[in-house]
Amino acid sequence: MTRTARAYTNIALIKYWGKKDKQLKLPYTNSLSLTLDRFYTDTKATIIDADKDVVYLNKQLLDETKNKRIINYLQTIRDFYGFSDHFQIDSINHVPTSAGFASSASGFAALAAAINETKQLGLTRQELSILARNGSGSASRSIYGGFVEWQAGFDNASSFAIPIDENPQIDLSLLSVVINKHSKKVSSTVGMENSVKTSPFYPNWVTLVSSEIKEIKQAIAKKDLQKIGEISEHNAMSMHALTLSANPSFTYFAPQTIKIMQLIQELRQKGILAYATIDAGPNVKIICTKESITKVQEYIEQQLSDVTCVVANIGPGIQYI
């Protein structure tokens, strides 16, 4: 049985930044995300009569240096479930890779779901979330739609995502402002390690995340978009403060990132609801209402001619096509 699994990216409104277990990808803190409908990965897994896996990404055969992470992950799945089959993986990624748009989240969530279908493992969504996490931590959240919380846990069985509200009736749109589609100079993994080891503010970060997750869940329940935006923006800036306070200091921001932040503040001064969140990359995601998103996009594009704006709405969980 072979079906194509589709997984959507998610944007963390309350970030996770730092792993307490690299192998199992267990984070120091919980995190909370919003699944988006605009960016996604389609993946098909086919059992092949061979002694090694074959991986195609965007119809290009990946060589051994580029597919090592995926090959290692497939071996992890074989070890988990005690089978020896090898696969041909065909994955189409509708996400800018390694540019702060959670391509690994949709990628590994789709891959986990594709293997589950092909091997008929019969995994529950919680078990699928655990399996996806073993490929990429944030992939655990892309199993579900809407607002999702990833519980940090303490071992492989206890670290998984749970849905908070998969179909929220809230007036929320997200404008992704693409500054740079190129890969990051500092990977998220390396950036996290440096921040955990050297930022003097990391212990405060752990405390902050705990309190802001409680606050944002209350705001989600009340459908208070302004509060959701305020908390999300503060959490994002706090995360990036860890990179600036690491030793040596580093940042994912580009000059345009700062400019967009200034423009967002100007929009708020004009009475337009707009708040920023930024993952490990220069690209900015702006939380706003469906009514105001056109005004926000026009304002950004008037001031910056060299960016690309993409509108996203609340997206679903894993689908099969």
mmCIF file of N, CA and C in Angstrom, residues 34-141:
data_model
loop_
_atom_site.group_PDB
_atom_site.id
_atom_site.type_symbol
_atom_site.label_atom_id
_atom_site.label_comp_id
_atom_site.label_asym_id
_atom_site.label_seq_id
_atom_site.Cartn_x
_atom_site.Cartn_y
_atom_site.Cartn_z
ATOM 1 N N LEU A 34 1.281 27.142 15.412
ATOM 2 C CA LEU A 34 0.109 27.261 14.549
ATOM 3 C C LEU A 34 0.458 26.618 13.218
ATOM 4 N N THR A 35 -0.329 25.623 12.798
ATOM 5 C CA THR A 35 -0.116 24.984 11.505
ATOM 6 C C THR A 35 -0.655 25.890 10.405
ATOM 7 N N LEU A 36 0.111 26.011 9.312
ATOM 8 C CA LEU A 36 -0.233 26.917 8.221
ATOM 9 C C LEU A 36 -0.649 26.145 6.972
ATOM 10 N N ASP A 37 -1.516 26.753 6.163
ATOM 11 C CA ASP A 37 -2.018 26.056 4.980
ATOM 12 C C ASP A 37 -1.213 26.340 3.718
ATOM 13 N N ARG A 38 -0.217 27.206 3.794
ATOM 14 C CA ARG A 38 0.453 27.681 2.573
ATOM 15 C C ARG A 38 1.673 26.838 2.188
ATOM 16 N N PHE A 39 2.420 26.393 3.153
ATOM 17 C CA PHE A 39 3.651 25.659 2.887
ATOM 18 C C PHE A 39 3.486 24.207 3.317
ATOM 19 N N TYR A 40 3.886 23.274 2.465
ATOM 20 C CA TYR A 40 3.671 21.868 2.794
ATOM 21 C C TYR A 40 4.650 20.975 2.047
ATOM 22 N N THR A 41 4.713 19.710 2.475
ATOM 23 C CA THR A 41 5.544 18.694 1.837
ATOM 24 C C THR A 41 4.686 17.483 1.492
ATOM 25 N N ASP A 42 4.816 16.982 0.266
ATOM 26 C CA ASP A 42 4.157 15.752 -0.171
ATOM 27 C C ASP A 42 5.204 14.654 -0.286
ATOM 28 N N THR A 43 4.972 13.532 0.381
ATOM 29 C CA THR A 43 5.966 12.455 0.402
ATOM 30 C C THR A 43 5.306 11.103 0.185
ATOM 31 N N LYS A 44 5.935 10.302 -0.694
ATOM 32 C CA LYS A 44 5.494 8.933 -0.947
ATOM 33 C C LYS A 44 6.643 7.987 -0.619
ATOM 34 N N ALA A 45 6.350 6.907 0.070
ATOM 35 C CA ALA A 45 7.350 5.890 0.412
ATOM 36 C C ALA A 45 6.969 4.577 -0.254
ATOM 37 N N THR A 46 7.874 4.032 -1.059
ATOM 38 C CA THR A 46 7.629 2.786 -1.774
ATOM 39 C C THR A 46 8.665 1.752 -1.358
ATOM 40 N N ILE A 47 8.221 0.579 -0.982
ATOM 41 C CA ILE A 47 9.151 -0.497 -0.627
ATOM 42 C C ILE A 47 9.857 -0.981 -1.887
ATOM 43 N N ILE A 48 11.187 -1.099 -1.819
ATOM 44 C CA ILE A 48 11.969 -1.530 -2.976
ATOM 45 C C ILE A 48 12.803 -2.748 -2.615
ATOM 46 N N ASP A 49 13.131 -3.540 -3.626
ATOM 47 C CA ASP A 49 13.969 -4.725 -3.444
ATOM 48 C C ASP A 49 15.429 -4.297 -3.575
ATOM 49 N N ALA A 50 15.965 -3.768 -2.504
ATOM 50 C CA ALA A 50 17.329 -3.243 -2.516
ATOM 51 C C ALA A 50 17.882 -3.279 -1.103
ATOM 52 N N ASP A 51 19.183 -3.073 -0.993
ATOM 53 C CA ASP A 51 19.813 -3.109 0.327
ATOM 54 C C ASP A 51 20.122 -1.723 0.861
ATOM 55 N N LYS A 52 19.607 -0.690 0.170
ATOM 56 C CA LYS A 52 19.736 0.668 0.685
ATOM 57 C C LYS A 52 18.580 1.516 0.196
ATOM 58 N N ASP A 53 18.320 2.592 0.908
ATOM 59 C CA ASP A 53 17.220 3.489 0.569
ATOM 60 C C ASP A 53 17.633 4.453 -0.535
ATOM 61 N N VAL A 54 16.645 4.899 -1.286
ATOM 62 C CA VAL A 54 16.851 5.874 -2.355
ATOM 63 C C VAL A 54 15.934 7.064 -2.082
ATOM 64 N N VAL A 55 16.489 8.264 -2.144
ATOM 65 C CA VAL A 55 15.715 9.452 -1.782
ATOM 66 C C VAL A 55 15.721 10.469 -2.921
ATOM 67 N N TYR A 56 14.523 10.849 -3.347
ATOM 68 C CA TYR A 56 14.358 11.921 -4.329
ATOM 69 C C TYR A 56 13.689 13.108 -3.643
ATOM 70 N N LEU A 57 14.276 14.280 -3.791
ATOM 71 C CA LEU A 57 13.697 15.515 -3.280
ATOM 72 C C LEU A 57 13.474 16.447 -4.459
ATOM 73 N N ASN A 58 12.226 16.839 -4.639
ATOM 74 C CA ASN A 58 11.860 17.686 -5.774
ATOM 75 C C ASN A 58 12.341 17.075 -7.091
ATOM 76 N N LYS A 59 12.176 15.735 -7.186
ATOM 77 C CA LYS A 59 12.491 14.936 -8.379
ATOM 78 C C LYS A 59 13.992 14.835 -8.670
ATOM 79 N N GLN A 60 14.810 15.241 -7.725
ATOM 80 C CA GLN A 60 16.259 15.120 -7.870
ATOM 81 C C GLN A 60 16.771 14.049 -6.918
ATOM 82 N N LEU A 61 17.562 13.115 -7.439
ATOM 83 C CA LEU A 61 18.147 12.071 -6.603
ATOM 84 C C LEU A 61 19.186 12.690 -5.683
ATOM 85 N N LEU A 62 19.032 12.470 -4.387
ATOM 86 C CA LEU A 62 19.987 13.011 -3.418
ATOM 87 C C LEU A 62 21.167 12.063 -3.280
ATOM 88 N N ASP A 63 22.376 12.623 -3.292
ATOM 89 C CA ASP A 63 23.551 11.776 -3.074
ATOM 90 C C ASP A 63 23.708 11.503 -1.582
ATOM 91 N N GLU A 64 24.682 10.675 -1.236
ATOM 92 C CA GLU A 64 24.814 10.203 0.147
ATOM 93 C C GLU A 64 25.120 11.317 1.130
ATOM 94 N N THR A 65 25.767 12.365 0.670
ATOM 95 C CA THR A 65 26.085 13.474 1.582
ATOM 96 C C THR A 65 24.842 14.295 1.907
ATOM 97 N N LYS A 66 23.900 14.377 0.960
ATOM 98 C CA LYS A 66 22.718 15.215 1.152
ATOM 99 C C LYS A 66 21.549 14.477 1.796
ATOM 100 N N ASN A 67 21.554 13.139 1.709
ATOM 101 C CA ASN A 67 20.402 12.418 2.259
ATOM 102 C C ASN A 67 20.735 11.667 3.547
ATOM 103 N N LYS A 68 21.890 11.964 4.132
ATOM 104 C CA LYS A 68 22.337 11.228 5.316
ATOM 105 C C LYS A 68 21.331 11.308 6.456
ATOM 106 N N ARG A 69 20.775 12.487 6.693
ATOM 107 C CA ARG A 69 19.825 12.658 7.796
ATOM 108 C C ARG A 69 18.582 11.806 7.570
ATOM 109 N N ILE A 70 18.095 11.772 6.332
ATOM 110 C CA ILE A 70 16.904 10.980 6.022
ATOM 111 C C ILE A 70 17.206 9.493 6.124
ATOM 112 N N ILE A 71 18.360 9.073 5.598
ATOM 113 C CA ILE A 71 18.747 7.659 5.656
ATOM 114 C C ILE A 71 18.863 7.195 7.106
ATOM 115 N N ASN A 72 19.485 8.011 7.937
ATOM 116 C CA ASN A 72 19.609 7.669 9.360
ATOM 117 C C ASN A 72 18.231 7.558 10.018
ATOM 118 N N TYR A 73 17.329 8.431 9.613
ATOM 119 C CA TYR A 73 15.978 8.413 10.172
ATOM 120 C C TYR A 73 15.233 7.145 9.757
ATOM 121 N N LEU A 74 15.372 6.756 8.499
ATOM 122 C CA LEU A 74 14.722 5.529 8.033
ATOM 123 C C LEU A 74 15.246 4.308 8.795
ATOM 124 N N GLN A 75 16.539 4.327 9.116
ATOM 125 C CA GLN A 75 17.093 3.228 9.907
ATOM 126 C C GLN A 75 16.525 3.247 11.327
ATOM 127 N N THR A 76 16.320 4.430 11.864
ATOM 128 C CA THR A 76 15.692 4.555 13.183
ATOM 129 C C THR A 76 14.304 3.924 13.174
ATOM 130 N N ILE A 77 13.537 4.184 12.113
ATOM 131 C CA ILE A 77 12.193 3.596 12.011
ATOM 132 C C ILE A 77 12.282 2.075 11.938
ATOM 133 N N ARG A 78 13.221 1.578 11.151
ATOM 134 C CA ARG A 78 13.385 0.118 11.058
ATOM 135 C C ARG A 78 13.711 -0.479 12.422
ATOM 136 N N ASP A 79 14.576 0.205 13.163
ATOM 137 C CA ASP A 79 14.944 -0.283 14.494
ATOM 138 C C ASP A 79 13.747 -0.250 15.440
ATOM 139 N N PHE A 80 12.939 0.818 15.346
ATOM 140 C CA PHE A 80 11.760 0.948 16.214
ATOM 141 C C PHE A 80 10.776 -0.202 16.016
ATOM 142 N N TYR A 81 10.518 -0.528 14.743
ATOM 143 C CA TYR A 81 9.405 -1.420 14.441
ATOM 144 C C TYR A 81 9.837 -2.796 13.932
ATOM 145 N N GLY A 82 11.144 -3.041 13.906
ATOM 146 C CA GLY A 82 11.643 -4.388 13.664
ATOM 147 C C GLY A 82 11.398 -4.939 12.277
ATOM 148 N N PHE A 83 11.502 -4.102 11.249
ATOM 149 C CA PHE A 83 11.426 -4.622 9.882
ATOM 150 C C PHE A 83 12.704 -4.242 9.136
ATOM 151 N N SER A 84 12.928 -4.852 7.985
ATOM 152 C CA SER A 84 14.187 -4.647 7.256
ATOM 153 C C SER A 84 13.990 -4.031 5.872
ATOM 154 N N ASP A 85 12.747 -3.706 5.523
ATOM 155 C CA ASP A 85 12.475 -3.149 4.198
ATOM 156 C C ASP A 85 13.228 -1.843 3.959
ATOM 157 N N HIS A 86 13.624 -1.651 2.714
ATOM 158 C CA HIS A 86 14.181 -0.372 2.293
ATOM 159 C C HIS A 86 13.185 0.333 1.376
ATOM 160 N N PHE A 87 13.370 1.630 1.209
ATOM 161 C CA PHE A 87 12.347 2.445 0.553
ATOM 162 C C PHE A 87 12.930 3.343 -0.529
ATOM 163 N N GLN A 88 12.077 3.642 -1.485
ATOM 164 C CA GLN A 88 12.310 4.794 -2.339
ATOM 165 C C GLN A 88 11.408 5.902 -1.818
ATOM 166 N N ILE A 89 12.011 7.015 -1.478
ATOM 167 C CA ILE A 89 11.285 8.172 -0.958
ATOM 168 C C ILE A 89 11.198 9.223 -2.051
ATOM 169 N N ASP A 90 9.977 9.619 -2.378
ATOM 170 C CA ASP A 90 9.747 10.693 -3.342
ATOM 171 C C ASP A 90 9.065 11.839 -2.608
ATOM 172 N N SER A 91 9.788 12.941 -2.461
ATOM 173 C CA SER A 91 9.286 14.057 -1.658
ATOM 174 C C SER A 91 9.322 15.344 -2.473
ATOM 175 N N ILE A 92 8.203 16.034 -2.470
ATOM 176 C CA ILE A 92 8.117 17.349 -3.114
ATOM 177 C C ILE A 92 7.908 18.375 -2.015
ATOM 178 N N ASN A 93 8.834 19.305 -1.926
ATOM 179 C CA ASN A 93 8.830 20.263 -0.827
ATOM 180 C C ASN A 93 8.350 21.622 -1.322
ATOM 181 N N HIS A 94 7.181 22.045 -0.874
ATOM 182 C CA HIS A 94 6.642 23.354 -1.250
ATOM 183 C C HIS A 94 6.962 24.371 -0.145
ATOM 184 N N VAL A 95 8.204 24.338 0.284
ATOM 185 C CA VAL A 95 8.684 25.205 1.366
ATOM 186 C C VAL A 95 10.108 25.622 1.031
ATOM 187 N N PRO A 96 10.483 26.895 1.219
ATOM 188 C CA PRO A 96 11.898 27.256 1.085
ATOM 189 C C PRO A 96 12.721 26.491 2.124
ATOM 190 N N THR A 97 13.693 25.701 1.685
ATOM 191 C CA THR A 97 14.446 24.829 2.580
ATOM 192 C C THR A 97 15.463 25.610 3.404
ATOM 193 N N SER A 98 15.522 25.321 4.701
ATOM 194 C CA SER A 98 16.537 25.867 5.622
ATOM 195 C C SER A 98 16.574 27.387 5.654
ATOM 196 N N ALA A 99 15.429 28.011 5.506
ATOM 197 C CA ALA A 99 15.380 29.480 5.530
ATOM 198 C C ALA A 99 14.462 29.991 6.628
ATOM 199 N N GLY A 100 14.193 29.170 7.618
ATOM 200 C CA GLY A 100 13.364 29.598 8.726
ATOM 201 C C GLY A 100 11.886 29.410 8.494
ATOM 202 N N PHE A 101 11.507 28.503 7.595
ATOM 203 C CA PHE A 101 10.091 28.229 7.334
ATOM 204 C C PHE A 101 9.699 26.811 7.721
ATOM 205 N N ALA A 102 10.465 26.193 8.594
ATOM 206 C CA ALA A 102 10.105 24.874 9.142
ATOM 207 C C ALA A 102 9.936 23.811 8.068
ATOM 208 N N SER A 103 10.836 23.800 7.087
ATOM 209 C CA SER A 103 10.776 22.771 6.054
ATOM 210 C C SER A 103 11.012 21.389 6.640
ATOM 211 N N SER A 104 11.841 21.292 7.670
ATOM 212 C CA SER A 104 12.086 19.983 8.282
ATOM 213 C C SER A 104 10.846 19.498 9.029
ATOM 214 N N ALA A 105 10.023 20.416 9.526
ATOM 215 C CA ALA A 105 8.798 20.028 10.243
ATOM 216 C C ALA A 105 7.833 19.330 9.309
ATOM 217 N N SER A 106 7.510 19.963 8.190
ATOM 218 C CA SER A 106 6.592 19.332 7.238
ATOM 219 C C SER A 106 7.248 18.127 6.589
ATOM 220 N N GLY A 107 8.547 18.200 6.338
ATOM 221 C CA GLY A 107 9.250 17.120 5.672
ATOM 222 C C GLY A 107 9.241 15.821 6.455
ATOM 223 N N PHE A 108 9.610 15.876 7.726
ATOM 224 C CA PHE A 108 9.680 14.650 8.514
ATOM 225 C C PHE A 108 8.306 14.180 8.985
ATOM 226 N N ALA A 109 7.359 15.111 9.149
ATOM 227 C CA ALA A 109 5.995 14.693 9.468
ATOM 228 C C ALA A 109 5.400 13.924 8.299
ATOM 229 N N ALA A 110 5.610 14.425 7.076
ATOM 230 C CA ALA A 110 5.103 13.734 5.889
ATOM 231 C C ALA A 110 5.797 12.392 5.705
ATOM 232 N N LEU A 111 7.095 12.328 5.970
ATOM 233 C CA LEU A 111 7.840 11.082 5.820
ATOM 234 C C LEU A 111 7.366 10.036 6.826
ATOM 235 N N ALA A 112 7.176 10.441 8.070
ATOM 236 C CA ALA A 112 6.685 9.517 9.098
ATOM 237 C C ALA A 112 5.313 8.979 8.711
ATOM 238 N N ALA A 113 4.437 9.860 8.233
ATOM 239 C CA ALA A 113 3.082 9.443 7.857
ATOM 240 C C ALA A 113 3.107 8.521 6.641
ATOM 241 N N ALA A 114 4.012 8.793 5.695
ATOM 242 C CA ALA A 114 4.118 7.960 4.497
ATOM 243 C C ALA A 114 4.582 6.545 4.854
ATOM 244 N N ILE A 115 5.561 6.433 5.731
ATOM 245 C CA ILE A 115 6.039 5.117 6.171
ATOM 246 C C ILE A 115 4.930 4.387 6.936
ATOM 247 N N ASN A 116 4.207 5.117 7.771
ATOM 248 C CA ASN A 116 3.100 4.527 8.528
ATOM 249 C C ASN A 116 2.072 3.904 7.585
ATOM 250 N N GLU A 117 1.764 4.605 6.500
ATOM 251 C CA GLU A 117 0.793 4.092 5.535
ATOM 252 C C GLU A 117 1.355 2.912 4.746
ATOM 253 N N THR A 118 2.568 3.065 4.239
ATOM 254 C CA THR A 118 3.157 2.032 3.387
ATOM 255 C C THR A 118 3.347 0.715 4.145
ATOM 256 N N LYS A 119 3.799 0.834 5.388
ATOM 257 C CA LYS A 119 4.032 -0.367 6.204
ATOM 258 C C LYS A 119 2.798 -0.767 7.009
ATOM 259 N N GLN A 120 1.740 0.018 6.907
ATOM 260 C CA GLN A 120 0.494 -0.252 7.639
ATOM 261 C C GLN A 120 0.790 -0.508 9.126
ATOM 262 N N LEU A 121 1.505 0.454 9.711
ATOM 263 C CA LEU A 121 1.887 0.338 11.123
ATOM 264 C C LEU A 121 0.710 0.614 12.056
ATOM 265 N N GLY A 122 -0.294 1.319 11.566
ATOM 266 C CA GLY A 122 -1.483 1.589 12.374
ATOM 267 C C GLY A 122 -1.231 2.501 13.553
ATOM 268 N N LEU A 123 -0.327 3.480 13.381
ATOM 269 C CA LEU A 123 0.021 4.363 14.489
ATOM 270 C C LEU A 123 -1.098 5.349 14.784
ATOM 271 N N THR A 124 -1.315 5.621 16.059
ATOM 272 C CA THR A 124 -2.199 6.711 16.459
ATOM 273 C C THR A 124 -1.503 8.036 16.138
ATOM 274 N N ARG A 125 -2.240 9.129 16.192
ATOM 275 C CA ARG A 125 -1.606 10.425 15.911
ATOM 276 C C ARG A 125 -0.554 10.759 16.970
ATOM 277 N N GLN A 126 -0.773 10.337 18.204
ATOM 278 C CA GLN A 126 0.242 10.571 19.238
ATOM 279 C C GLN A 126 1.512 9.782 18.915
ATOM 280 N N GLU A 127 1.356 8.537 18.510
ATOM 281 C CA GLU A 127 2.518 7.720 18.145
ATOM 282 C C GLU A 127 3.203 8.281 16.901
ATOM 283 N N LEU A 128 2.406 8.806 15.968
ATOM 284 C CA LEU A 128 2.967 9.418 14.763
ATOM 285 C C LEU A 128 3.746 10.681 15.120
ATOM 286 N N SER A 129 3.254 11.434 16.095
ATOM 287 C CA SER A 129 3.946 12.627 16.557
ATOM 288 C C SER A 129 5.307 12.262 17.158
ATOM 289 N N ILE A 130 5.345 11.191 17.931
ATOM 290 C CA ILE A 130 6.611 10.712 18.506
ATOM 291 C C ILE A 130 7.577 10.316 17.397
ATOM 292 N N LEU A 131 7.063 9.569 16.409
ATOM 293 C CA LEU A 131 7.911 9.129 15.308
ATOM 294 C C LEU A 131 8.443 10.310 14.511
ATOM 295 N N ALA A 132 7.590 11.289 14.222
ATOM 296 C CA ALA A 132 8.019 12.478 13.484
ATOM 297 C C ALA A 132 9.075 13.255 14.260
ATOM 298 N N ARG A 133 8.908 13.345 15.583
ATOM 299 C CA ARG A 133 9.866 14.067 16.428
ATOM 300 C C ARG A 133 11.277 13.489 16.313
ATOM 301 N N ASN A 134 11.380 12.194 16.117
ATOM 302 C CA ASN A 134 12.687 11.572 15.982
ATOM 303 C C ASN A 134 13.407 11.996 14.708
ATOM 304 N N GLY A 135 12.676 12.549 13.746
ATOM 305 C CA GLY A 135 13.309 13.122 12.564
ATOM 306 C C GLY A 135 13.633 14.590 12.747
ATOM 307 N N SER A 136 12.668 15.330 13.266
ATOM 308 C CA SER A 136 12.830 16.759 13.530
ATOM 309 C C SER A 136 11.887 17.131 14.656
ATOM 310 N N GLY A 137 12.398 17.814 15.663
ATOM 311 C CA GLY A 137 11.572 18.130 16.825
ATOM 312 C C GLY A 137 10.272 18.817 16.465
ATOM 313 N N SER A 138 10.347 19.835 15.625
ATOM 314 C CA SER A 138 9.148 20.595 15.280
ATOM 315 C C SER A 138 8.180 19.799 14.417
ATOM 316 N N ALA A 139 8.644 18.687 13.812
ATOM 317 C CA ALA A 139 7.753 17.840 13.017
ATOM 318 C C ALA A 139 6.672 17.200 13.878
ATOM 319 N N SER A 140 6.949 17.059 15.171
ATOM 320 C CA SER A 140 5.943 16.483 16.072
ATOM 321 C C SER A 140 4.656 17.301 16.051
ATOM 322 N N ARG A 141 4.776 18.622 15.820
ATOM 323 C CA ARG A 141 3.614 19.505 15.845
ATOM 324 C C ARG A 141 2.838 19.496 14.530
#
